[in-house]
PDB file of C-alpha atoms in Angstrom:
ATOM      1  CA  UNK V  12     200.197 107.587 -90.151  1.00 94.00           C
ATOM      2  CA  UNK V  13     199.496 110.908 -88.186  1.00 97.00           C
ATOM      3  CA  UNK V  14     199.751 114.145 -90.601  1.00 98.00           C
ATOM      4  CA  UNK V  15     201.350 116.745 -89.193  1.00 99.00           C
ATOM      5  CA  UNK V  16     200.229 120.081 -90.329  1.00 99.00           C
ATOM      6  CA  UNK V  17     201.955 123.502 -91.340  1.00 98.00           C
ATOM      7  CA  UNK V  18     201.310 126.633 -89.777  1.00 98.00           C
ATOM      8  CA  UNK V  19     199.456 127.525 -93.264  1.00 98.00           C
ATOM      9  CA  UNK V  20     197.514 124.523 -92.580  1.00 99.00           C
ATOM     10  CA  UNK V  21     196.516 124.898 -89.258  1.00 99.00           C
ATOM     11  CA  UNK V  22     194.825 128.648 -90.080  1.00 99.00           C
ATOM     12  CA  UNK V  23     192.885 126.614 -93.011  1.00 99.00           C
ATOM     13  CA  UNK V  24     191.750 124.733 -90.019  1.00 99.00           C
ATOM     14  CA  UNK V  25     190.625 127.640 -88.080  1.00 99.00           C
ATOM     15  CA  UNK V  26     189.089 129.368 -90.768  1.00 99.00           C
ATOM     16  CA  UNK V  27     187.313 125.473 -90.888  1.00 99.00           C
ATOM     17  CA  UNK V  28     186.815 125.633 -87.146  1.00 99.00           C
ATOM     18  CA  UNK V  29     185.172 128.853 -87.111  1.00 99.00           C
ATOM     19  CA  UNK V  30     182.467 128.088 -89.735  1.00 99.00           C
ATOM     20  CA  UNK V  31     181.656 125.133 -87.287  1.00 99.00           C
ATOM     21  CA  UNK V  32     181.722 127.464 -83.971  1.00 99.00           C
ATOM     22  CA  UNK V  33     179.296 130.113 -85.655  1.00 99.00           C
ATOM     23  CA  UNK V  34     176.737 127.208 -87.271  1.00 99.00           C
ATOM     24  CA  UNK V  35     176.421 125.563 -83.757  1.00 99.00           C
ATOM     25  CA  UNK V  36     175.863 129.216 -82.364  1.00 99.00           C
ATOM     26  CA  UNK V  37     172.502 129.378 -85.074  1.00 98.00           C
ATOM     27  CA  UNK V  38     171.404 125.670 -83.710  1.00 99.00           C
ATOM     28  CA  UNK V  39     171.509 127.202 -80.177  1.00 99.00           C
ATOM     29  CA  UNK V  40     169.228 129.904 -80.869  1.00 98.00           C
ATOM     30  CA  UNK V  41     167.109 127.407 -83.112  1.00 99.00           C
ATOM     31  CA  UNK V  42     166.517 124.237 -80.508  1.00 99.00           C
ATOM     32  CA  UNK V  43     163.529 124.604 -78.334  1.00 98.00           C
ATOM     33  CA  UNK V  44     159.871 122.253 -78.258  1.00 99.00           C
ATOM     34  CA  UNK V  45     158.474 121.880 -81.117  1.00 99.00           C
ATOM     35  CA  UNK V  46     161.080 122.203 -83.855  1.00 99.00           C
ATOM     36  CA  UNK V  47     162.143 119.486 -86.079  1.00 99.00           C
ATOM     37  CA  UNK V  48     165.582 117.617 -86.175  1.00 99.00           C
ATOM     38  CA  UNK V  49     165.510 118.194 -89.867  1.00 99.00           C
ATOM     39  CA  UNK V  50     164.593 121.691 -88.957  1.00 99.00           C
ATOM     40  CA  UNK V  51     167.906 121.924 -87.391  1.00 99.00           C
ATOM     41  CA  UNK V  52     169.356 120.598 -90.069  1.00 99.00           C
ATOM     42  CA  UNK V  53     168.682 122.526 -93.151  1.00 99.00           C
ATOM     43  CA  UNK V  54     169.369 125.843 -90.287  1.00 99.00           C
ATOM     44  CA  UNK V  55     173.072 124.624 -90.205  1.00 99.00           C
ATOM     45  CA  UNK V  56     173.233 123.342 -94.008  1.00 99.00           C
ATOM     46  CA  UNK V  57     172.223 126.622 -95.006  1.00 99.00           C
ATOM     47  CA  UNK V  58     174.342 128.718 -92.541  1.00 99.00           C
ATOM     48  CA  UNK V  59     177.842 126.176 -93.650  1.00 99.00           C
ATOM     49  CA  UNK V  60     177.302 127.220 -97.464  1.00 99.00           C
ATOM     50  CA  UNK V  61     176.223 130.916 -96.765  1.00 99.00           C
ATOM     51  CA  UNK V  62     180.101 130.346 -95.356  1.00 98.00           C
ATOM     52  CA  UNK V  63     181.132 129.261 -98.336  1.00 98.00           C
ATOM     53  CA  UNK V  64     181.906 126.128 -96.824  1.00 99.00           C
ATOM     54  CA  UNK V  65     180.450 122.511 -97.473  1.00 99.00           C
ATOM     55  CA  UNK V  66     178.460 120.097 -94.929  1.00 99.00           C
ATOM     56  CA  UNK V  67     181.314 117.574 -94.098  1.00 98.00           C
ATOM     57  CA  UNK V  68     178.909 114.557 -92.961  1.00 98.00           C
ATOM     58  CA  UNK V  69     176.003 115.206 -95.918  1.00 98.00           C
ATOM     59  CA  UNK V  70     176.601 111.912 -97.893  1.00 96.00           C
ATOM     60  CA  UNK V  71     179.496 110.556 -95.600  1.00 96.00           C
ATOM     61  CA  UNK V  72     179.117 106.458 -96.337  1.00 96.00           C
ATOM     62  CA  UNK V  73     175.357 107.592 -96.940  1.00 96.00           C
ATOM     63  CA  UNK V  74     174.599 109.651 -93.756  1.00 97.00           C
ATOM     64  CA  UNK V  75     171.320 111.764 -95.009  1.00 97.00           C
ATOM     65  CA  UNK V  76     171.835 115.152 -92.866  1.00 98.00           C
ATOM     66  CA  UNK V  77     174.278 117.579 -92.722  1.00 99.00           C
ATOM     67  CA  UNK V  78     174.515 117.831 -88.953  1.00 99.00           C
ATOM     68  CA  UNK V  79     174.084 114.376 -86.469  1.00 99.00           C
ATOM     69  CA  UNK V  80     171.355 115.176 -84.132  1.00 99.00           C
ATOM     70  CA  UNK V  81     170.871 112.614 -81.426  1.00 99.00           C
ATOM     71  CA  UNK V  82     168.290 112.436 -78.273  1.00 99.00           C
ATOM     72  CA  UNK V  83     168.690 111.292 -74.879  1.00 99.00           C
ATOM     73  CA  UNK V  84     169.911 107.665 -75.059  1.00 99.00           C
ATOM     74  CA  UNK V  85     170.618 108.264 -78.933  1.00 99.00           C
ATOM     75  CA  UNK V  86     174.588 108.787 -78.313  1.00 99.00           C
ATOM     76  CA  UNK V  87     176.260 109.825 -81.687  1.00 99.00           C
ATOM     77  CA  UNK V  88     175.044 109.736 -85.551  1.00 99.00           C
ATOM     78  CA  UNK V  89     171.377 110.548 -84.824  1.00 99.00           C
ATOM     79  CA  UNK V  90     169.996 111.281 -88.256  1.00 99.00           C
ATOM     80  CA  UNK V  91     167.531 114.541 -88.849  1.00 99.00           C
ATOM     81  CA  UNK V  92     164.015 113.468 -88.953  1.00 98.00           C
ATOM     82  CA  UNK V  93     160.375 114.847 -88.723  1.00 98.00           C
ATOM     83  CA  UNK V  94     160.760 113.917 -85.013  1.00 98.00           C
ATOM     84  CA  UNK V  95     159.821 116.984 -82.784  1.00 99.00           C
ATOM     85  CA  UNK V  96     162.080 118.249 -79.865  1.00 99.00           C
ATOM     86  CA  UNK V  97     160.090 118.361 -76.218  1.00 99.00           C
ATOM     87  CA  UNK V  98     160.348 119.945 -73.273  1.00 99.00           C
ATOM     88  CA  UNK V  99     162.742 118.257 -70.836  1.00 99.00           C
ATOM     89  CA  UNK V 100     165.065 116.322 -73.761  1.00 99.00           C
ATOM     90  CA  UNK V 101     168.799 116.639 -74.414  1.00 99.00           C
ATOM     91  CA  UNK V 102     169.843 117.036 -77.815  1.00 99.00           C
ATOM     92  CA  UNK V 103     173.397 116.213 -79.099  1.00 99.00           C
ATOM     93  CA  UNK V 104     174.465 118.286 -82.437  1.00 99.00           C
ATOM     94  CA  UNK V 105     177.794 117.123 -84.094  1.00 99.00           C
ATOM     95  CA  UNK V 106     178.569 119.589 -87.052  1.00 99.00           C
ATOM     96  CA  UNK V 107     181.564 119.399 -89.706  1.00 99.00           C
ATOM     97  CA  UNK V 108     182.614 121.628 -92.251  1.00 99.00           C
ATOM     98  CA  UNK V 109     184.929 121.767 -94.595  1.00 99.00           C
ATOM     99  CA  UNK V 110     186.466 124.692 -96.102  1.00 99.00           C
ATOM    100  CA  UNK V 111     189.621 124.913 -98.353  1.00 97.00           C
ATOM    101  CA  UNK V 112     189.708 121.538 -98.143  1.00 98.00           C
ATOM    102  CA  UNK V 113     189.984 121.149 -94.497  1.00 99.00           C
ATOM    103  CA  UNK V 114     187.178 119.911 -91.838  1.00 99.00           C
ATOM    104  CA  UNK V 115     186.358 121.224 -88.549  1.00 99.00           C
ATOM    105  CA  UNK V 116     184.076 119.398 -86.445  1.00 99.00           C
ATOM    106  CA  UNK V 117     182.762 119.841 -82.948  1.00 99.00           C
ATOM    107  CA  UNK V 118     179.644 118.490 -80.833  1.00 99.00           C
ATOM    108  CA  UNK V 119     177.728 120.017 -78.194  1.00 99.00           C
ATOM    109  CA  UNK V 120     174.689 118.429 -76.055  1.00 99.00           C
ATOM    110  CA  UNK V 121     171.993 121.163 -75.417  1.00 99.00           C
ATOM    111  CA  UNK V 122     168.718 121.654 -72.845  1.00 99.00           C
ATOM    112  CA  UNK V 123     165.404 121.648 -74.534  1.00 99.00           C
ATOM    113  CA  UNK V 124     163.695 123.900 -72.132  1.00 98.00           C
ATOM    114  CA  UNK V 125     163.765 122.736 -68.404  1.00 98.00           C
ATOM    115  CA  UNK V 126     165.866 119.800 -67.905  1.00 99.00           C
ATOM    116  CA  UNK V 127     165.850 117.604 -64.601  1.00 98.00           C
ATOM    117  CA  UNK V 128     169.029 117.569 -62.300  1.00 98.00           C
ATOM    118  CA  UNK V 129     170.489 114.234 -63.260  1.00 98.00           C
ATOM    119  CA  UNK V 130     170.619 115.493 -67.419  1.00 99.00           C
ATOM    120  CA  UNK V 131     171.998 118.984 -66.146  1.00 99.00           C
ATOM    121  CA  UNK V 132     174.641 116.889 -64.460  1.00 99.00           C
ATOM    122  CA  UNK V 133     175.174 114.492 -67.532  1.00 99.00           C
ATOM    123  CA  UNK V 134     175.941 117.829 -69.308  1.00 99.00           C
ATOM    124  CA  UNK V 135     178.367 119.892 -66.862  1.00 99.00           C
ATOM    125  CA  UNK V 136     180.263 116.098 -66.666  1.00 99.00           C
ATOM    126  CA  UNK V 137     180.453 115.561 -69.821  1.00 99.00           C
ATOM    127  CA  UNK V 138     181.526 119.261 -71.035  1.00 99.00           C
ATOM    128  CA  UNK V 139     184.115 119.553 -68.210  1.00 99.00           C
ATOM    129  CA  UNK V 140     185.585 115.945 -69.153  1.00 99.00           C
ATOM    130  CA  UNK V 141     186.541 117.415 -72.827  1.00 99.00           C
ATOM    131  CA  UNK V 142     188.338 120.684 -71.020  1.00 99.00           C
ATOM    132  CA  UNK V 143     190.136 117.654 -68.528  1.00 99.00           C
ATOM    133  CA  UNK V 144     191.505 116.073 -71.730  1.00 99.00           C
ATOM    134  CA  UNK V 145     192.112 118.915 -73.890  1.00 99.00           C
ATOM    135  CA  UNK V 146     194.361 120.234 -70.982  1.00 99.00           C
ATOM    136  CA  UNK V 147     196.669 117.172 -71.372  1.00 99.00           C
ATOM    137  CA  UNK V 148     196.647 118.065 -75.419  1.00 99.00           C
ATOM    138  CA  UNK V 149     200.361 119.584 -74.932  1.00 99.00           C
ATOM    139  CA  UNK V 150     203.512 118.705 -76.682  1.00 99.00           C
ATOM    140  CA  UNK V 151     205.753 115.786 -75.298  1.00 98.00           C
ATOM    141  CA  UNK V 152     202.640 113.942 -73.854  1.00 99.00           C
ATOM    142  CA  UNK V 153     201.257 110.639 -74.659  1.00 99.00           C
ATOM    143  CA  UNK V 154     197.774 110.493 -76.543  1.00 99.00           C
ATOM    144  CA  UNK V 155     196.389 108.536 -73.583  1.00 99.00           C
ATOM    145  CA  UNK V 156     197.134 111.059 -71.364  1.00 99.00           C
ATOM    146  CA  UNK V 157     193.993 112.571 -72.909  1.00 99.00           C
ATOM    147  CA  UNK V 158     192.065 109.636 -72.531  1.00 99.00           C
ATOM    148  CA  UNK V 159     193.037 109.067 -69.108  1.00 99.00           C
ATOM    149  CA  UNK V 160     192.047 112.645 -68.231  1.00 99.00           C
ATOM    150  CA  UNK V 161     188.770 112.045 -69.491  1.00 99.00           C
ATOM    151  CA  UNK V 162     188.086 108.475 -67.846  1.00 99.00           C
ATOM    152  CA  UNK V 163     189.117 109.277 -64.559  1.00 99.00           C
ATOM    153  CA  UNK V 164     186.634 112.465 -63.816  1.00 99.00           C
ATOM    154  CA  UNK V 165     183.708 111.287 -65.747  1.00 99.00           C
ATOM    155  CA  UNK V 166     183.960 108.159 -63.554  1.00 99.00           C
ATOM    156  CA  UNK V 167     184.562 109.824 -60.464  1.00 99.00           C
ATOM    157  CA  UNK V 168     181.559 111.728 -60.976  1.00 99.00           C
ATOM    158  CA  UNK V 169     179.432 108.150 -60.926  1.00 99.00           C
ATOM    159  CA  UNK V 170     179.221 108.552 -64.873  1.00 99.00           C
ATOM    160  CA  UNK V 171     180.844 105.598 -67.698  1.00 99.00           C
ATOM    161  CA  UNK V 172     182.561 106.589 -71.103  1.00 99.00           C
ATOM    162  CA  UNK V 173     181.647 104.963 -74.123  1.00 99.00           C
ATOM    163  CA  UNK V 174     184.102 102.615 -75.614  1.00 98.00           C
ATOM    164  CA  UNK V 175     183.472 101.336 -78.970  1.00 98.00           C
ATOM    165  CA  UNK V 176     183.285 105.021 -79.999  1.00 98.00           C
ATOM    166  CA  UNK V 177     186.114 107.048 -80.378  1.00 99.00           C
ATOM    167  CA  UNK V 178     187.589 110.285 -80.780  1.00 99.00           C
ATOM    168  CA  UNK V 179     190.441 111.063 -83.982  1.00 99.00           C
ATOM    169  CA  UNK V 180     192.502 112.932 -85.976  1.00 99.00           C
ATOM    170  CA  UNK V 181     191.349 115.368 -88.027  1.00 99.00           C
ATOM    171  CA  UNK V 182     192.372 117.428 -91.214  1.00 99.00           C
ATOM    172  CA  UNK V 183     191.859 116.761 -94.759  1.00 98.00           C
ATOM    173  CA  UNK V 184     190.022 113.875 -93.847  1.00 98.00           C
ATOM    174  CA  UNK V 185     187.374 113.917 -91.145  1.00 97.00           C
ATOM    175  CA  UNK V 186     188.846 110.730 -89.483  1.00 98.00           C
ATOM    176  CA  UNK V 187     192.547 110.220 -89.605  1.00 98.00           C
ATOM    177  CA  UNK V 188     194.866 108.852 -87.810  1.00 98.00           C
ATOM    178  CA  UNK V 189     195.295 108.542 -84.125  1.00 99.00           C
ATOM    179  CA  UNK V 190     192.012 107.199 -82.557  1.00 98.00           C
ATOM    180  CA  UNK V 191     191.486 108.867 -79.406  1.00 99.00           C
ATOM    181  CA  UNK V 192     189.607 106.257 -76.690  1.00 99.00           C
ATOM    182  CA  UNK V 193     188.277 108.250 -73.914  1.00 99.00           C
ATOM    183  CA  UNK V 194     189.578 105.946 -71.193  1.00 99.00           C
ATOM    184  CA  UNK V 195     192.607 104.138 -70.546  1.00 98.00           C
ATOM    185  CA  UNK V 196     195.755 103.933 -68.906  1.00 98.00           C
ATOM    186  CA  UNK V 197     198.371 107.041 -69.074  1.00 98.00           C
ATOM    187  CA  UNK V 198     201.139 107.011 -70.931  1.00 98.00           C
ATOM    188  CA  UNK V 199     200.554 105.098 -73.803  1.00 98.00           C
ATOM    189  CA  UNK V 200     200.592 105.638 -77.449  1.00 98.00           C
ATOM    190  CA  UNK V 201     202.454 107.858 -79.980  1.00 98.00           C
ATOM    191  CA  UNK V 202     203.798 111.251 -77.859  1.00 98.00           C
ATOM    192  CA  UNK V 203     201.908 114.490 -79.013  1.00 99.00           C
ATOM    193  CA  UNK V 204     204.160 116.991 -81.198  1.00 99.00           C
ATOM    194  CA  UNK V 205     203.588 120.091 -82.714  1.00 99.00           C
ATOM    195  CA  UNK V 206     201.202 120.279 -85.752  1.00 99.00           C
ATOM    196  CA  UNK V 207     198.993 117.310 -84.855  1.00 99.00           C
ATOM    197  CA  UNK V 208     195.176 118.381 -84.882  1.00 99.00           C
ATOM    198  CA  UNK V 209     192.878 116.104 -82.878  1.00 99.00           C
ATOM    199  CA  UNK V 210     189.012 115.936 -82.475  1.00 99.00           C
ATOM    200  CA  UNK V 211     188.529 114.889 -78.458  1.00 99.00           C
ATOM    201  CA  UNK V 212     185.054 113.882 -77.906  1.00 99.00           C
ATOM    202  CA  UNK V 213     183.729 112.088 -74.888  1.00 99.00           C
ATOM    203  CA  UNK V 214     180.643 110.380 -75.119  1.00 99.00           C
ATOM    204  CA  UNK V 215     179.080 109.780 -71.329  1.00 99.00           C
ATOM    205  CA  UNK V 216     176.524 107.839 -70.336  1.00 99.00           C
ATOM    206  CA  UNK V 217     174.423 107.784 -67.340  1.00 99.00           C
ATOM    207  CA  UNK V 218     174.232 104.361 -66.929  1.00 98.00           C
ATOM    208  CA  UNK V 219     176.150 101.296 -68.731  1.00 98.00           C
ATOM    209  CA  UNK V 220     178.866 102.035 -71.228  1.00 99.00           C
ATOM    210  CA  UNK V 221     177.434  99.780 -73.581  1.00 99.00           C
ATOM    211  CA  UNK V 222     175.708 100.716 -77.214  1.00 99.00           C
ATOM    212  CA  UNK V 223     174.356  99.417 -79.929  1.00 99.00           C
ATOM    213  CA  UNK V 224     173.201 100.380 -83.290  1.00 98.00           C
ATOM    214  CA  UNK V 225     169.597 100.973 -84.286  1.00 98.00           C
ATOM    215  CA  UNK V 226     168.222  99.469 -87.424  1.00 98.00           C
ATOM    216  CA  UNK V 227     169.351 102.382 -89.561  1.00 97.00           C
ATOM    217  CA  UNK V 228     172.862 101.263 -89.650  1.00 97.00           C
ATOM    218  CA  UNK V 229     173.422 105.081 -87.842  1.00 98.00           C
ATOM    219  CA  UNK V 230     171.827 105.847 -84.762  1.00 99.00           C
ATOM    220  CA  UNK V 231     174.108 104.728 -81.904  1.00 99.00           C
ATOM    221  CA  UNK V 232     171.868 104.284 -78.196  1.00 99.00           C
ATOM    222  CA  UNK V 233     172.352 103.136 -74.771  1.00 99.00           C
ATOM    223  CA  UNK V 234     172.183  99.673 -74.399  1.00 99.00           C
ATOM    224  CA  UNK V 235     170.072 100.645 -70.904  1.00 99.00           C
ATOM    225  CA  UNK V 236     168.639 103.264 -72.951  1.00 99.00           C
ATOM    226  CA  UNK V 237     169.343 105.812 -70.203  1.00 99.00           C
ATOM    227  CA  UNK V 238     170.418 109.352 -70.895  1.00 99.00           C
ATOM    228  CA  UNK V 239     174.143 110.209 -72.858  1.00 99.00           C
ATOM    229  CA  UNK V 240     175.945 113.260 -73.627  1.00 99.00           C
ATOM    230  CA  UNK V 241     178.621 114.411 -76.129  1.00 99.00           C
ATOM    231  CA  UNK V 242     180.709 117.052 -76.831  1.00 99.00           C
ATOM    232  CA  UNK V 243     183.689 117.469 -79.061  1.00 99.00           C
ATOM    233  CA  UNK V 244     186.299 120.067 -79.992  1.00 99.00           C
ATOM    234  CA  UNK V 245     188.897 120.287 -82.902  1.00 99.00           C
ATOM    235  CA  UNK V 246     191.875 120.532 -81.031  1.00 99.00           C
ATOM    236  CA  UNK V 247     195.719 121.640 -82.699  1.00 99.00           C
ATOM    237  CA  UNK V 248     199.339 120.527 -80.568  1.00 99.00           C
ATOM    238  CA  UNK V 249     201.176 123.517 -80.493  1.00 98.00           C
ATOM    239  CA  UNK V 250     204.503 124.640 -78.874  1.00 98.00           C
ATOM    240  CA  UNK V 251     202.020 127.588 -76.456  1.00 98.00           C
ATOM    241  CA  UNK V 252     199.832 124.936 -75.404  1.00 98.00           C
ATOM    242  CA  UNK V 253     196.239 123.257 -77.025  1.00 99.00           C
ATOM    243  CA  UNK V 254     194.624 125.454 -79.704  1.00 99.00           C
ATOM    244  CA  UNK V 255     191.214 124.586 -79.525  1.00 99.00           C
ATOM    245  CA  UNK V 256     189.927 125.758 -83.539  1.00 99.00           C
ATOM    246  CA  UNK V 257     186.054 125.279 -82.806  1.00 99.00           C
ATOM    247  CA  UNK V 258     185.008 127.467 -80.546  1.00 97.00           C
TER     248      UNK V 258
END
């Protein structure tokens, strides 16, 4: 079932949002050679609870950090690790917090120093395909209008969307009903109304769309192990238009 929220409810969200939008503002200033995933991590845990707010993913189903941190052909739910960032790498950071009870969560991939042309690319792609979907977030359409938007200019930029990841609702719960594919026909699905709060979130990938699942039972990679890219935005349907509440 997809939970509608109040107006009350979507400023909780905001308030959520913003906590999230700040914290990946510290990681920014914080990723460069050298530094430590886990560095990165215990930046944004400690920056969420200065907030008063609380580290959605710390102890989600087990997950160790407070902040997923994956590396070139790591995808999504890269754990924080003594592993050092390098010069030329692309770093994904997915952050959630929840405050009043409510989570926002948003993902950005960054440059670690000078990046080659082919992972700037990856990036722009990837960052413009989540503005292409969230501009078909409006009242009246159909959820796969979003994915649609999102499949058709990643792939007409020579790029492939993942598929056995998906985007989701989002509200009291990090993950609630609908999921969100990024690809996919148009016009399918339940039709977007007022108060429904979505996290879009294509995940790109140079190569192959196919994944799999390292040994950890969390790190999601490339099955070509070329590079990916991810970003995300907590998204809210109202009657003016998308109200994006991360950033």
């Amino acid at each position: 079932m997809i939970i509608l929220k109040s107006d009350r409810e979507l400023q909780y969200m905001y308030e959520a949002g913003q906590i999230v939008a700040k914290t990946h503002q510290e990681i920014a200033k914080a990723v460069k050679p050298g530094v430590t995933t886990l560095e990165l991590d215990r930046i944004a845990e400690d920056f969420i609870i200065k907030c008063q707010a609380k580290p959605t993913f710390k102890n989600y189903y087990g997950f160790t950090g407070s902040i997923c941190t994956s590396i070139n052909e790591q995808v999504v739910h890269g754990i924080p690790s003594l592993r050092q960032l390098k010069v030329g790498d692309i770093i994904s950071i997915d952050i959630g917090a929840t405050l009043n009870g409510y989570v926002g969560d948003a993902a950005v991939t960054l440059p670690v120093g000078e990046i080659d042309e082919e992972a700037q690319r990856l990036i722009a792609v990837t960052k413009n395909s989540l503005a292409e979907g969230i501009k078909k977030a409006v009242v009246n359409n159909r959820l796969s209008d979003i994915s649609h938007a999102i499949q058709t200019y990643v792939e007409s930029h020579g790029y492939s969307v993942v598929r056995d990841f998906v985007g989701h609702g989002v509200g009291k719960d990090m993950h609630e009903a609908p999921e969100i594919p990024n690809y996919g026909p148009p016009g399918r699905g339940p039709r977007l109304r007022k108060g429904m709060v979505l996290a879009i979130e294509p995940m790109v990938n140079v190569g192959t769309h196919e994944v799999e699942t390292l040994l950890d039972n969390w790190t999601v990679v490339t099955k070509d192990k070329k590079l990916s890219a991810h970003f995300e935005h907590s998204v809210a349907i109202t009657d003016d238009g998308p109200w994006i509440l991360t950033e």
